[in-house]
Amino acid sequence: MSELQQITDLFAKLSTGATLEDRSATAAEVVALVKASGLPVLASAGVTDKLKAAMEDQASPLAREGALQTFTALVEAFGVLAEPFIISLLPILLVLVADKAAPVRTAADAALVAFIAALHPYSVEAVLPVLFEGMGTARNWQTKVGSLNALRSLAKVAPRQVAYCLPDIVPRMTESFSDAKQQVKDAAQTATESCFLVSGNRDIEKFVPALVSCIARPAETADCIHKLAATTFVQQVEAAPLSIMVPLLVRGLRERATAIKRKACVIIDNMAKLVDLPWDAAPFLPKLIPELDKVKEEVADPECRKVATGAHATLLRVGGEGKATAPPRCTAELAGEMLAETLPKASGALNSTTYGYVVSRVQQLVDLRHFQFEDWNNALLPFLEGPCGKEAVMKASQTMALKSEDSYAKAKCAQDVDLDEGLPDLCNCEFSLAYGAKILLNNARLRLKRGKRYGLCGPNGAGKTTLMRAIVNGQVEGFPPSSQLKTVYVEHDIDGSVADLVPEEFIFTDPVFKGIPKSEITQQLRDVGFNDDLLGKGVAALSGGWKMKLSLVRAMLQKADILLLDEPTNHLDVTNVAWLQNYLVSLTNVTSVLVSHDSSFLDFVCSHILHYENRKLRTYKGNLSEFVKQKPEARSYYQLSESPISFKFPEPGYLEGVKTKDKAILKMVKVGFAYPGPDGKPAAKQTLTGVSIYITLSSRVAVLGANGAGKSTMIKLLTGEMECQDGTVWKHPNLRIAYVAQHAFHHIEQMLDKTANQYIQWRYAIGEDREALTKVDRIITDEERKKMNQQFMVEGVKRVVEKILSRRKLKSSYEYEIKWINLAEDKNTYIPRDELIDMGFEKMVVEVDAKEAAAQGLMAKPLTQKNIMNHLEDFGLEPEFSTHSLMRGLSGGQKVKVVLGAAMWNNPHILVLDEPTNYLDRDSLGALAEAIKAFGGGVVMITHNREFYTALTQETWLVADGKLIPTGQTNAAAARELAKFEVQDEVTDAYGNIIKVKAPTRLKMSNKEKKANEKLRKARKERGEEVTDSEEDA
């Protein structure tokens, strides 16, 4: 009996089989026949045609079910080898998923699952049009669900191929989100999430659920835009991730809120900069360009229009003005010639159907730029191994892969010059890096050699810390994983939950150090200088310098291959910096990557410089000196005055009674202080003893001393952060002090999910600095409250103070309006300042003084977004980061600028800086130095950076052994200089109106007043009080 007759008889049995078992047995006979005769019989004997006819037999459900069972049996028996002959049946399969007969639907579901599971990965592009047709609005909902489920399965069996096709898949798939049937919506959401996860961009994987949810629920667009803006990208953006994000960005551009429109524009602008190939961006221009046109022409906010215009120009440039086209795809003729050239016997050994299918696989491999030998072997061996032999096929695959490899990739490899030939590479990778809306690096190459020390240089916000964190978190594409290369990031922060542990326990309890004996940990701590006293302290009680050394000990114990050190000299005194330099140079088998503002440190340590240039990393051999010789425009690394950027501090407000800059406005007289001991009482050994200093408007003071000497303690006593136990701290009643702490980020750590602009608005919303409310000179103790609740004899009547309402001038001092308990306000009385302090109301007096001083500083400075934005621009913070980015996403240097700008919002008279050089890059450091020189108020700074303070100060306070030794003196010319208080000539109110501010009229004293004033001055001198020539009593 001929094969054709056998097939005819078997299909007749399929349509008449009474039971499922009968039809399954017949299907098995068909498979056996095909095995015996070979797969070409599917075409020659008309098996495929008969399967199609049986599937379309509307009169016989049994025939349809039997054909589907046979289809499934063939797929399971032959897998991908049967695909060339039966792939044409997929459209009918999708129709039968919605068949009226339940057994047929069940059989169709099973056949579809089996077919997709066995599908050749490089057949994805061939089946997509069929699946898209199955999702069409005219189809039954079961067919739509079947098509979507098939697409979800394809994402698992062929992820790279699905990613390549995402630009076509996303718009068709997301149409199903609006289907009337809930089953279709659910299937669409599941399929979309599976497809998004194979985009090849690991950075957006964690946001995939949010992106999918946003498509289903447009109300979530704003939140999703914010999340996307805070994403760190480390991979080049190609067509696949673009296809995922463009729908969200289009919705963002259509949002009513201007802030969201602007954020979407910024993301588009920066994402476009990460696109290397114009044809990747070109397909999305028709969707984005019209929306950008609307924003840049119709939005009222001029800054938003400006950003939209920039994004529009960038997108057009990157997308080749919309005219860019992808390189021509590989044709069947070219693929056939390549196959025939490398494997001549293939065409004769295969039937025409299978050979044509193999040629189409070669086309797909070339078009998708999959040049790995393994990909070619997996794609071709199933079809060619039998007739041509495994070795011949593998050799031909290798030849074709090499021949078709992209010339662009070869050119890029050729550009990579090895500066240290002969030394082993620890890493040699190419990657891109972005933080939310800002592109940091684009296709940058990082090559590190063992035992070398690399200084990572670039401006604040360039991405130095972001790069280090991305390396440690495994987000840098191509960087060796931790299983191959031990990389340790040395940072300053101490987890608050373990802050009370002593250094040894702090390390020992960390799971990272499991198995390391305590004795080894203790010895390592002692090796870097920890004595018994320091080993007994909780880690939170350590000074900044010792915390840094503790972090270094942790890194040493991990025996790292690569050390990443971010500002390692922060908080270290000169002795410890020298120790660190020698230690790093001694590590001949460990590679170090360092970020530091200290030019002498980089000069001593570095063997190479990694410099940020046009979103690339360029490697220079030699230390910082050699780098500057090769790149003279970087000379600001040596000369602070060469900084290309500038800061501008606000001028101090008017200070009553201060005419020249020699008058003391802040004093410490015989101050002593000791921290509490174990019993809660001050320890016997005082941290500071007998400290007496004064500060004027002309002061430029550097506070020096070893780590732990008490410098920060002295500063906190001076600014009211802490209270002295001996002596007094006096300040002018109207004095405003700006204080930036050593660990500057503590000022903003509770507000990281706000913008810098919002932070300043919150901080000064009550009319004064909220941070001042927490100082000890404002917090009333129970003992003080008890004293204040006493009765006082006033006008012959015993009274109790309820509160102090206001103050008014009283000769050279003030008197304060007192509201008495249980008395009407017309019974209020005024009491002089000194008398109130003697009564125990010093802190309430200080509170009134502080409010008055704050009001004077903020009088002509409306707390508006525009004013704050302009103010922060004076500190080198662009609107993009001050007003449109959350502080959580700012770099360390940018956060320092926020803290500095916020502290100086109220036009202070004295600026106190504790380690101001920490985190600031060289350009910002130079700008800070020039701003301090030009500032009209006094400046006190703690710093170990000799280059920085010697350029600014002649006066130093050396703190050592509990004593403070002042040296140098205020410049004589500055001492005689008149104190000029400039009045702001215009301000912008909350509605954007510019208001001219008139300077206050200054009244001259009459001859009578001058004589009375001179008499009072003479009497004060006779009493021994300090009186300066500049003092005037008004």
CSV table of C-alpha atoms in Angstrom, one decimal, residues 163-164 166-167 170 195-196 198-204 211 228 233 235-247 249 271 275 280 284:
chain,number,residue,atom,x,y,z
A,163,ALA,CA,13.4,41.4,22.8
A,164,TYR,CA,14.5,42.2,19.3
A,166,LEU,CA,9.6,44.4,21.2
A,167,PRO,CA,9.1,47.5,19.1
A,170,VAL,CA,4.4,46.4,22.6
A,195,CYS,CA,8.0,40.4,27.5
A,196,PHE,CA,9.2,43.5,29.3
A,198,VAL,CA,13.4,40.1,28.4
A,199,SER,CA,14.3,43.6,27.1
A,200,GLY,CA,17.9,42.9,27.9
A,201,ASN,CA,18.2,46.0,30.2
A,202,ARG,CA,18.6,44.8,33.8
A,203,ASP,CA,18.2,48.3,35.2
A,204,ILE,CA,14.5,48.5,34.4
A,211,LEU,CA,5.4,50.0,34.1
A,228,LEU,CA,12.0,56.0,36.3
A,233,PHE,CA,21.2,52.9,34.1
A,235,GLN,CA,23.5,49.7,29.9
A,236,GLN,CA,23.2,51.2,26.5
A,237,VAL,CA,19.6,52.0,25.7
A,238,GLU,CA,18.5,50.2,22.6
A,239,ALA,CA,15.2,49.7,20.7
A,240,ALA,CA,13.8,47.1,23.1
A,241,PRO,CA,13.9,49.2,26.3
A,242,LEU,CA,12.8,52.2,24.4
A,243,SER,CA,9.7,50.4,23.2
A,244,ILE,CA,8.9,49.7,26.8
A,245,MET,CA,9.3,53.2,28.1
A,246,VAL,CA,8.0,55.3,25.2
A,247,PRO,CA,4.3,54.6,26.1
A,249,LEU,CA,6.8,58.9,28.4
A,271,MET,CA,17.7,58.5,27.3
A,275,VAL,CA,21.2,55.6,22.1
A,280,ASP,CA,17.0,52.4,17.3
A,284,PHE,CA,9.7,56.2,18.1
